[in-house]
Coordinates of C-alpha atoms in Angstrom, one line a residue:
X1 CA 0.0 0.0 0.0
X2 CA 3.0 2.3 -0.1
X3 CA 5.6 3.4 2.3
X4 CA 4.9 5.2 5.6
X5 CA 6.2 8.7 5.0
X6 CA 8.6 10.2 7.5
X7 CA 8.6 13.9 8.3
X8 CA 11.5 15.7 10.0
X9 CA 11.6 18.5 12.6
X10 CA 8.4 20.5 12.1
X11 CA 6.4 17.3 11.6
X12 CA 7.5 15.9 14.9
X13 CA 6.6 19.1 16.5
X14 CA 3.2 18.8 15.0
X15 CA 2.8 15.4 16.6
X16 CA 3.8 16.6 20.1
X17 CA 1.7 19.7 20.1
X18 CA -1.4 18.2 18.5
X19 CA -1.4 16.1 21.6
X20 CA -1.1 19.3 23.7
X21 CA -4.0 20.9 21.8
X22 CA -6.2 17.9 21.7
X23 CA -5.5 16.5 25.1
X24 CA -5.5 12.8 24.4
X25 CA -6.8 9.9 22.5
X26 CA -10.4 8.9 22.2
X27 CA -9.2 5.4 21.5
X28 CA -7.6 4.4 24.7
X29 CA -9.1 6.8 27.2
X30 CA -5.7 8.3 28.0
X31 CA -5.1 12.0 28.5
X32 CA -2.1 14.1 27.6
X33 CA -1.1 17.1 29.6
X34 CA -0.3 20.4 27.6
X35 CA 3.4 19.7 27.6
X36 CA 5.9 18.7 25.1
X37 CA 8.2 15.7 25.5
X38 CA 11.7 17.0 26.0
X39 CA 13.2 14.3 23.9
X40 CA 10.9 15.2 21.0
X41 CA 11.7 18.8 21.3
X42 CA 15.5 18.0 21.4
X43 CA 15.1 15.9 18.3
X44 CA 13.2 18.7 16.6
X45 CA 15.9 21.2 17.3
X46 CA 18.6 18.9 16.0
X47 CA 16.6 18.1 12.8
X48 CA 15.8 21.7 12.1
X49 CA 19.4 22.9 12.5
X50 CA 18.1 26.4 13.4
X51 CA 17.9 27.6 9.9
X52 CA 15.8 25.5 7.5
X53 CA 12.2 26.3 6.9
X54 CA 10.8 22.8 7.0
X55 CA 11.8 19.2 7.2
X56 CA 11.2 17.0 4.2
X57 CA 9.0 14.0 3.6
X58 CA 9.9 11.2 1.2
X59 CA 8.1 12.0 -2.0
X60 CA 6.2 9.4 -4.0
X61 CA 6.0 9.4 -7.8
X62 CA 2.4 10.1 -8.8
X63 CA 0.8 8.8 -12.0
X64 CA 0.9 11.1 -15.0
X65 CA -2.3 10.0 -16.6
X66 CA -5.8 9.2 -15.4
X67 CA -5.4 5.7 -16.6
X68 CA -2.4 5.4 -14.4
X69 CA -4.4 6.8 -11.4
X70 CA -7.3 4.5 -12.0
X71 CA -5.0 1.4 -12.1
X72 CA -3.3 2.5 -8.9
X73 CA -6.6 3.0 -7.1
X74 CA -8.0 -0.3 -8.3
X75 CA -4.9 -2.0 -6.8
X76 CA -5.2 -0.1 -3.5
X77 CA -9.0 -0.8 -3.2
X78 CA -8.4 -4.5 -3.8
X79 CA -5.8 -4.5 -1.0
X80 CA -8.3 -2.8 1.4
X81 CA -11.1 -5.2 0.5
X82 CA -8.7 -8.1 1.1
X83 CA -7.7 -6.7 4.5
X84 CA -11.3 -6.2 5.5
X85 CA -12.3 -9.7 4.5
X86 CA -9.3 -11.4 5.9
X87 CA -9.9 -9.7 9.3
X88 CA -13.7 -10.4 9.1
X89 CA -14.4 -6.7 9.7
X90 CA -17.9 -5.3 9.2
X91 CA -21.2 -6.3 10.7
X92 CA -21.0 -9.3 13.0
X93 CA -23.0 -12.4 12.2
X94 CA -25.7 -11.6 14.8
X95 CA -26.1 -8.1 13.5
X96 CA -25.4 -6.4 16.8
X97 CA -22.0 -4.8 16.2
X98 CA -19.7 -3.4 13.6
X99 CA -16.0 -4.2 14.0
X100 CA -13.0 -2.7 12.2
X101 CA -9.3 -1.9 12.4
X102 CA -7.5 -1.4 15.7
X103 CA -10.5 -2.0 18.0
X104 CA -13.0 0.1 16.0
X105 CA -16.5 -1.0 17.1
X106 CA -20.1 0.3 16.9
X107 CA -22.9 -1.2 19.1
X108 CA -25.8 -1.4 16.6
X109 CA -28.2 -2.3 19.4
X110 CA -28.1 1.4 20.3
X111 CA -29.3 2.5 16.9
X112 CA -32.9 3.7 16.9
X113 CA -35.9 1.5 16.4
X114 CA -36.5 1.0 12.7
X115 CA -33.0 1.9 11.7
X116 CA -32.0 0.5 8.3
X117 CA -28.5 -0.4 7.1
X118 CA -29.6 0.5 3.6
X119 CA -31.9 3.4 3.9
X120 CA -31.2 5.8 1.1
X121 CA -30.1 3.0 -1.3
X122 CA -32.3 1.6 -3.9
X123 CA -31.5 -0.9 -6.7
X124 CA -30.5 2.0 -8.9
X125 CA -29.5 5.0 -6.6
X126 CA -27.5 6.1 -3.6
X127 CA -28.8 9.3 -2.0
X128 CA -26.3 11.6 -0.2
X129 CA -27.4 14.7 1.7
X130 CA -25.3 17.8 1.7
X131 CA -26.3 21.0 3.6
X132 CA -23.9 23.8 2.4
X133 CA -23.6 27.6 2.0
X134 CA -25.3 28.1 -1.4
X135 CA -26.0 31.8 -0.6
X136 CA -24.8 34.6 1.7
X137 CA -21.3 36.0 2.4
X138 CA -19.7 32.6 2.4
X139 CA -21.5 31.2 -0.6
X140 CA -18.2 30.5 -2.3
X141 CA -18.2 27.3 -0.2
X142 CA -21.3 26.2 -2.0
X143 CA -18.9 25.2 -4.8
X144 CA -17.8 22.2 -2.7
X145 CA -21.0 20.2 -3.1
X146 CA -21.2 21.3 -6.8
X147 CA -17.8 19.8 -7.4
X148 CA -18.9 16.7 -5.4
X149 CA -22.0 16.4 -7.6
X150 CA -19.8 16.7 -10.8
X151 CA -17.5 14.0 -9.5
X152 CA -20.3 11.6 -8.5
X153 CA -22.1 12.1 -11.8
X154 CA -19.0 11.3 -13.7
X155 CA -18.3 8.1 -11.9
X156 CA -21.9 7.1 -11.9
X157 CA -21.9 7.5 -15.7
X158 CA -19.0 5.0 -15.7
X159 CA -20.9 2.4 -13.8
X160 CA -18.3 2.1 -11.0
X161 CA -20.8 1.9 -8.1
X162 CA -21.4 -1.8 -8.4
X163 CA -22.7 -4.0 -5.7
X164 CA -21.6 -7.5 -4.8
X165 CA -25.2 -8.6 -5.5
X166 CA -24.9 -7.4 -9.1
X167 CA -26.7 -4.0 -8.8
X168 CA -25.1 -0.9 -10.4
X169 CA -26.2 2.4 -9.0
X170 CA -25.8 6.2 -9.5
X171 CA -24.8 8.5 -6.6
X172 CA -27.0 11.6 -6.1
X173 CA -26.0 14.7 -4.1
X174 CA -29.1 16.2 -2.4
X175 CA -28.0 19.9 -1.7
X176 CA -29.7 22.2 0.8
X177 CA -28.7 25.8 1.5
X178 CA -27.7 26.6 5.1
X179 CA -26.0 29.9 4.3
X180 CA -23.0 28.8 6.5
X181 CA -25.2 29.3 9.5
X182 CA -25.2 26.2 11.9
X183 CA -28.6 27.2 13.2
X184 CA -29.9 26.5 9.7
X185 CA -27.7 23.3 9.3
X186 CA -29.5 21.5 12.1
X187 CA -33.1 21.6 10.7
X188 CA -31.7 20.8 7.2
X189 CA -30.0 17.7 8.4
X190 CA -33.3 16.7 10.1
X191 CA -35.0 17.2 6.7
X192 CA -32.4 15.2 4.9
X193 CA -32.5 12.2 7.2
X194 CA -36.2 12.2 8.2
X195 CA -37.9 13.3 4.9
X196 CA -35.3 12.7 2.2
X197 CA -34.1 9.6 4.0
X198 CA -30.6 9.9 2.7
X199 CA -28.0 7.1 3.0
X200 CA -25.3 9.4 4.4
X201 CA -24.7 13.1 5.1
X202 CA -21.9 15.3 4.2
X203 CA -21.5 18.5 6.3
X204 CA -19.4 21.4 5.4
X205 CA -18.4 23.7 8.3
X206 CA -16.8 23.1 11.6
X207 CA -19.8 24.6 13.5
X208 CA -22.4 22.8 11.3
X209 CA -20.6 19.5 11.7
X210 CA -20.2 19.8 15.4
X211 CA -23.9 20.8 15.8
X212 CA -25.1 17.8 14.0
X213 CA -22.6 14.9 14.6
X214 CA -24.2 13.8 17.9
X215 CA -27.5 13.3 16.2
X216 CA -26.1 11.6 13.1
X217 CA -24.1 9.2 15.3
X218 CA -27.0 8.5 17.5
X219 CA -29.1 7.8 14.4
X220 CA -26.2 5.6 13.0
X221 CA -25.9 7.6 9.8
X222 CA -22.5 8.0 8.2
X223 CA -21.0 11.5 8.1
X224 CA -17.7 10.9 6.3
X225 CA -15.0 13.5 5.3
X226 CA -16.7 16.4 7.0
X227 CA -15.7 19.6 5.2
X228 CA -13.5 20.8 8.1
X229 CA -10.1 20.3 9.8
X230 CA -11.6 20.6 13.2
X231 CA -10.0 18.0 15.4
X232 CA -13.4 17.2 17.1
X233 CA -14.1 15.2 14.0
X234 CA -11.3 12.8 14.8
X235 CA -13.2 10.7 17.4
X236 CA -13.7 7.1 16.3
X237 CA -14.9 6.0 19.7
X238 CA -17.7 8.4 20.6
X239 CA -18.4 9.5 17.0
X240 CA -17.6 6.4 15.0
X241 CA -19.8 7.4 12.0
X242 CA -18.0 10.7 11.5
X243 CA -14.5 11.3 9.9
X244 CA -12.5 14.5 9.5
X245 CA -12.0 15.9 6.0
X246 CA -8.7 17.6 5.9
X247 CA -5.5 18.7 7.7
X248 CA -6.3 19.6 11.4
X249 CA -6.5 23.2 12.2
X250 CA -4.7 22.6 15.5
X251 CA -1.8 21.1 13.7
X252 CA -1.6 24.0 11.3
X253 CA -1.5 26.4 14.3
X254 CA 1.3 24.4 15.8
X255 CA 3.2 24.7 12.5
X256 CA 2.8 28.4 12.7
X257 CA 4.2 28.3 16.2
X258 CA 7.2 26.1 15.1
X259 CA 7.9 28.5 12.3
X260 CA 7.8 31.6 14.6
X261 CA 10.0 30.0 17.2
X262 CA 12.5 29.0 14.6
X263 CA 12.7 32.5 13.2
X264 CA 12.7 34.3 16.5
X265 CA 16.3 35.5 16.2
X266 CA 15.2 37.6 13.2
X267 CA 13.3 39.8 15.6
X268 CA 16.0 40.2 18.2
X269 CA 14.6 37.4 20.3
X270 CA 11.2 38.9 20.9
X271 CA 8.2 38.8 18.6
X272 CA 4.6 40.2 18.5
X273 CA 2.1 37.9 16.8
X274 CA -1.3 39.2 15.8
X275 CA -4.2 37.1 14.7
X276 CA -7.7 37.7 13.2
X277 CA -9.9 34.9 14.7
X278 CA -13.2 33.9 13.3
X279 CA -15.7 33.6 16.1
X280 CA -16.9 30.1 15.6
X281 CA -15.5 26.6 16.2
X282 CA -13.3 26.9 13.1
X283 CA -11.5 30.0 14.5
X284 CA -11.5 28.6 18.1
X285 CA -9.6 25.4 16.9
X286 CA -6.8 27.6 15.5
X287 CA -6.7 29.9 18.5
X288 CA -6.7 27.0 21.0
X289 CA -4.0 25.2 19.1
X290 CA -1.8 28.2 19.0
X291 CA -2.3 29.0 22.7
X292 CA -1.4 25.4 23.5
X293 CA 1.8 25.9 21.6
X294 CA 2.6 29.1 23.5
X295 CA 1.8 27.5 26.9
X296 CA 4.6 24.9 26.6
X297 CA 7.0 26.9 24.5
X298 CA 10.3 27.7 26.2
X299 CA 10.1 31.0 24.3
X300 CA 6.6 31.9 25.6
X301 CA 7.9 34.9 27.4
X302 CA 9.3 36.2 24.2
X303 CA 6.2 35.7 22.0
X304 CA 3.4 38.2 22.6
X305 CA 0.0 37.2 21.1
X306 CA -2.7 39.7 20.4
X307 CA -6.1 39.0 18.6
X308 CA -9.1 40.5 17.1
X309 CA -12.3 38.7 16.4
X310 CA -14.6 38.6 13.3
X311 CA -18.0 37.0 12.9
X312 CA -18.1 34.3 10.2
X313 CA -20.9 36.0 8.3
X314 CA -19.3 39.5 8.5
X315 CA -19.1 41.4 5.2
X316 CA -16.0 43.4 6.3
X317 CA -12.8 43.0 8.4
X318 CA -11.6 46.6 8.1
X319 CA -12.1 47.7 11.7
X320 CA -10.4 44.5 13.1
X321 CA -7.5 44.7 10.7
X322 CA -7.0 48.4 11.4
X323 CA -6.8 47.6 15.1
X324 CA -4.3 44.8 14.6
X325 CA -2.2 47.0 12.3
X326 CA -2.0 49.6 15.1
X327 CA -0.3 46.9 17.2
X328 CA 2.6 46.8 14.8
X329 CA 3.0 43.1 14.8
X330 CA 6.0 41.2 13.4
X331 CA 3.9 38.2 12.4
X332 CA 0.2 38.0 11.3
X333 CA -2.0 34.8 11.4
X334 CA -5.2 34.8 9.5
X335 CA -7.7 32.4 11.1
X336 CA -10.4 33.1 8.4
X337 CA -12.5 31.5 5.7
X338 CA -13.7 32.1 2.1
X339 CA -14.6 35.8 1.5
X340 CA -12.6 37.1 4.4
X341 CA -9.4 35.5 2.9
X342 CA -9.1 38.2 0.2
X343 CA -10.4 40.9 2.5
X344 CA -7.6 40.2 5.0
X345 CA -4.9 40.6 2.4
X346 CA -6.4 43.8 0.9
X347 CA -6.8 45.4 4.3
X348 CA -3.2 44.5 5.3
X349 CA -2.0 46.3 2.1
X350 CA -4.1 49.4 2.8
X351 CA -3.4 49.8 6.6
X352 CA 0.4 49.2 6.6
X353 CA 0.3 45.7 8.2
X354 CA 1.7 44.2 5.0
X355 CA 4.9 46.2 5.4
X356 CA 5.0 46.0 9.2
X357 CA 4.7 42.2 9.6
X358 CA 7.6 40.3 8.1
X359 CA 5.7 37.1 8.0
X360 CA 2.0 36.9 7.1
X361 CA 0.1 33.6 7.1
X362 CA -3.3 32.9 5.5
X363 CA -5.1 29.7 6.6
X364 CA -4.9 26.6 4.6
X365 CA -8.6 27.0 3.6
X366 CA -7.6 30.2 1.9
X367 CA -4.9 28.6 -0.2
X368 CA -6.5 28.7 -3.6
X369 CA -5.4 31.2 -6.2
X370 CA -9.1 32.4 -6.5
X371 CA -8.7 33.8 -3.0
X372 CA -5.2 35.3 -3.3
X373 CA -4.6 35.9 -7.0
X374 CA -4.5 39.1 -9.1
X375 CA -8.3 39.0 -9.8
X376 CA -9.1 39.4 -6.1
X377 CA -6.2 41.2 -4.5
X378 CA -3.9 42.4 -7.3
X379 CA -0.3 42.3 -6.0
X380 CA -1.2 42.6 -2.3
X381 CA -0.7 38.9 -1.6
X382 CA 2.9 38.8 -2.8
X383 CA 5.1 37.3 -0.1
X384 CA 2.2 35.9 2.0
X385 CA 2.7 32.4 3.5
X386 CA 0.5 29.4 4.2
X387 CA 0.7 26.0 5.9
X388 CA -1.3 24.7 3.0
X389 CA -2.4 21.3 4.2
X390 CA -0.8 19.5 1.3
X391 CA -3.5 20.5 -1.2
X392 CA -3.0 21.1 -4.8
X393 CA -4.5 24.3 -6.1
X394 CA -7.2 23.7 -8.8
X395 CA -6.8 27.4 -9.9
X396 CA -3.1 27.5 -10.3
X397 CA -1.2 27.2 -13.6
X398 CA 1.4 25.3 -11.7
X399 CA -0.9 22.3 -12.0
X400 CA -1.9 22.6 -15.6
X401 CA -0.1 19.3 -16.4
X402 CA -1.3 17.5 -13.4
X403 CA -3.5 14.6 -14.6
X404 CA -6.0 14.7 -11.8
X405 CA -6.3 18.4 -11.6
X406 CA -6.9 18.5 -15.4
X407 CA -9.6 15.9 -15.0
X408 CA -11.2 17.7 -12.1
X409 CA -11.3 20.9 -14.1
X410 CA -12.8 19.2 -17.1
X411 CA -15.7 17.5 -15.2
X412 CA -16.5 20.6 -13.3
X413 CA -16.7 22.6 -16.4
X414 CA -18.8 19.9 -18.1
X415 CA -21.2 20.1 -15.2
X416 CA -21.8 23.8 -16.1
X417 CA -19.5 25.4 -13.5
X418 CA -16.3 27.5 -14.1
X419 CA -13.5 26.0 -12.0
X420 CA -11.5 29.2 -12.3
X421 CA -13.9 31.2 -10.2
X422 CA -13.4 29.3 -6.9
X423 CA -10.8 27.2 -5.1
X424 CA -13.7 25.6 -3.2
X425 CA -14.1 23.4 -6.3
X426 CA -10.8 21.8 -5.3
X427 CA -12.1 21.1 -1.7
X428 CA -15.0 19.3 -3.3
X429 CA -12.5 17.1 -5.1
X430 CA -10.6 16.6 -1.8
X431 CA -13.6 15.6 0.2
X432 CA -15.5 13.5 -2.3
X433 CA -12.7 11.5 -4.1
X434 CA -12.6 9.3 -0.9
X435 CA -16.4 8.8 -1.2
X436 CA -15.9 7.5 -4.7
X437 CA -13.4 5.0 -3.4
X438 CA -15.3 4.0 -0.3
X439 CA -18.5 3.4 -2.1
X440 CA -16.7 1.0 -4.4
X441 CA -15.0 -0.8 -1.5
X442 CA -18.2 -1.1 0.4
X443 CA -20.0 -2.6 -2.6
X444 CA -17.5 -5.4 -2.7
X445 CA -17.9 -6.5 0.8
X446 CA -20.3 -9.1 2.1
X447 CA -23.8 -7.7 2.0
X448 CA -22.9 -5.1 -0.6
X449 CA -23.4 -1.4 -0.1
X450 CA -24.6 -0.7 3.4
X451 CA -24.0 2.0 5.9
X452 CA -21.9 -0.3 8.0
X453 CA -19.7 -1.4 5.1
X454 CA -19.3 2.2 4.1
X455 CA -17.9 3.3 7.4
X456 CA -15.6 0.3 7.7
X457 CA -14.3 1.2 4.2
X458 CA -13.5 4.7 5.4
X459 CA -12.0 3.5 8.6
X460 CA -9.6 1.1 6.7
X461 CA -8.7 3.5 3.9
X462 CA -5.1 3.8 2.9
X463 CA -4.8 5.2 -0.6
X464 CA -3.0 7.8 -2.7
X465 CA -5.2 10.9 -2.8
X466 CA -4.8 12.6 -6.2
X467 CA -5.5 16.1 -4.9
X468 CA -2.7 16.0 -2.3
X469 CA 0.9 16.8 -3.0
X470 CA 3.4 14.0 -3.4
X471 CA 4.7 13.3 0.1
X472 CA 1.4 13.7 1.9
X473 CA -0.5 10.5 2.7
X474 CA -4.2 9.8 3.0
X475 CA -5.0 7.0 5.5
X476 CA -7.2 6.1 8.4
X477 CA -6.8 3.1 10.7
X478 CA -9.8 2.4 12.9
X479 CA -9.4 3.6 16.5
X480 CA -5.6 4.0 16.2
X481 CA -5.6 6.8 13.6
X482 CA -8.6 9.0 13.0
X483 CA -6.8 11.7 10.9
X484 CA -6.9 11.0 7.1
X485 CA -4.4 13.9 6.3
X486 CA -1.5 14.7 8.7
X487 CA 0.8 16.4 6.3
X488 CA 1.3 19.9 4.9
X489 CA 3.4 22.0 2.6
X490 CA 4.8 25.3 3.7
X491 CA 4.4 27.7 0.8
X492 CA 4.9 31.3 -0.1
X493 CA 2.8 33.2 -2.7
X494 CA 4.7 34.5 -5.8
X495 CA 2.7 37.2 -7.5
X496 CA 4.8 37.1 -10.7
X497 CA 4.2 33.4 -11.1
X498 CA 0.6 33.6 -9.6
X499 CA 1.2 30.4 -7.6
X500 CA 2.3 29.1 -4.2
X501 CA 5.9 28.2 -4.1
X502 CA 6.8 25.3 -1.7
X503 CA 9.5 26.2 0.8
X504 CA 11.2 22.8 1.0
X505 CA 9.3 19.5 0.6
X506 CA 6.0 18.6 2.4
X507 CA 6.0 17.2 5.9
X508 CA 3.9 14.2 7.0
X509 CA 3.2 12.6 10.4
X510 CA 0.8 9.9 9.3
X511 CA -0.6 7.8 12.2
X512 CA 1.0 10.0 14.9
X513 CA -1.6 12.7 15.9
X514 CA -3.6 11.9 18.9
X515 CA -7.4 11.2 18.4
X516 CA -9.7 13.8 19.9
X517 CA -12.7 13.3 22.3
X518 CA -14.0 16.8 21.9
X519 CA -15.9 18.6 24.8
X520 CA -18.1 21.2 23.2
X521 CA -18.7 22.8 26.6
X522 CA -15.0 23.5 27.2
X523 CA -14.0 23.8 23.6
X524 CA -11.2 21.3 24.1
X525 CA -10.3 17.7 23.3
X526 CA -10.2 15.5 26.4

């Protein structure tokens, strides 16, 4: 299934501090204090050597044609199916339990009366519900389910969703508009599961996912690849039907901290860090992760951290960015989404923060060229940085020759959308390529496509994701590893080239981040 990639320096720091931010593993009930292992820190310092930007991960050679990709995935799916069958994972013979890798288990006797393992599946169709921001200030994210729909329609037309019983189905995305408001997400999920009776649900935001994952898990309905990097989605014990969609925000915050600590000497040994924090679960994950880093850093007395907050549906960030610029920070961290990504960059150029702060980071969800390119911000984004979560950029000319990116652009355009208008189309490919694979894997298992087979397929997935950079793995392993993506690039925007330029090779810490039993009351993993 491919080699386990090994990250250096910063990747090990990500491991130790994700534990600090998340507090422990939902798999074994252990807890981890907000401290960093001294041996790990020593190893990091030795690996970084005090001057490099990032450690490297062994890169893998990716196929150069879609035929090559499809052949690779077929081989990898076959290995997963064999592993599941050899270990007799799935629903037990008495129908009371689901078992999977590394102690993964679901007690089906706790599912509600009348629960069906195949609800939402007919002889010809698979119905998937997807509440999303189809309108409002964050409507750009509505392009995620549109890309998902294009991907599912393409593979449905190819007849790939075959069942072991001989049935071939199409997969349908049932979209509903929640306007990026979790208060609207909740009743829409109710509608999708009670009226539409969907097979599974895809949720998009951190807040919307957290507000609905209790219900979906209690109802025994799959909620795979949530459109968020919130670590609360990485909880295979309490929320076994839910999986996280991308690089964890807490890990990203830790990488910011590692970078700042590494470059501290450039500021005379003391640095002021300013952050614009979105006032929802998304922003809180970043803020909590960065504060956890500071709490255990031996340089905490030399790192001043100031913040301003912005509502997720705000139409402007001018006042907050003006206030942060007045603080004259050395480093800026943007803990923002969609429309505010471009606004932050423009405001920093207008109020002097761009010149004042030597290092300016935009969040990984703002990585696409459609957020930071000339059409949105002119030259204002030149020199900005990102811990990009290992994603390829569907809008960047740097990927014009990438086989999967070209394929993704083509099917999105054929579906009637313009891929150049939004980087969120790329997130749709990130989140729903695993669905395409898991639906095929589940269909090959005993009993064919069922909810229980689908979640086992996800929990055993170890494949090469075509929308991730070479050197970043995509894998889950039952209760042992609940994070599908644990790698990232560190990149800097080049206005002349209109692309992100990687600073070194990507890092990867697959299988090492602690799972998260998230406490919504405290806002922390426990």
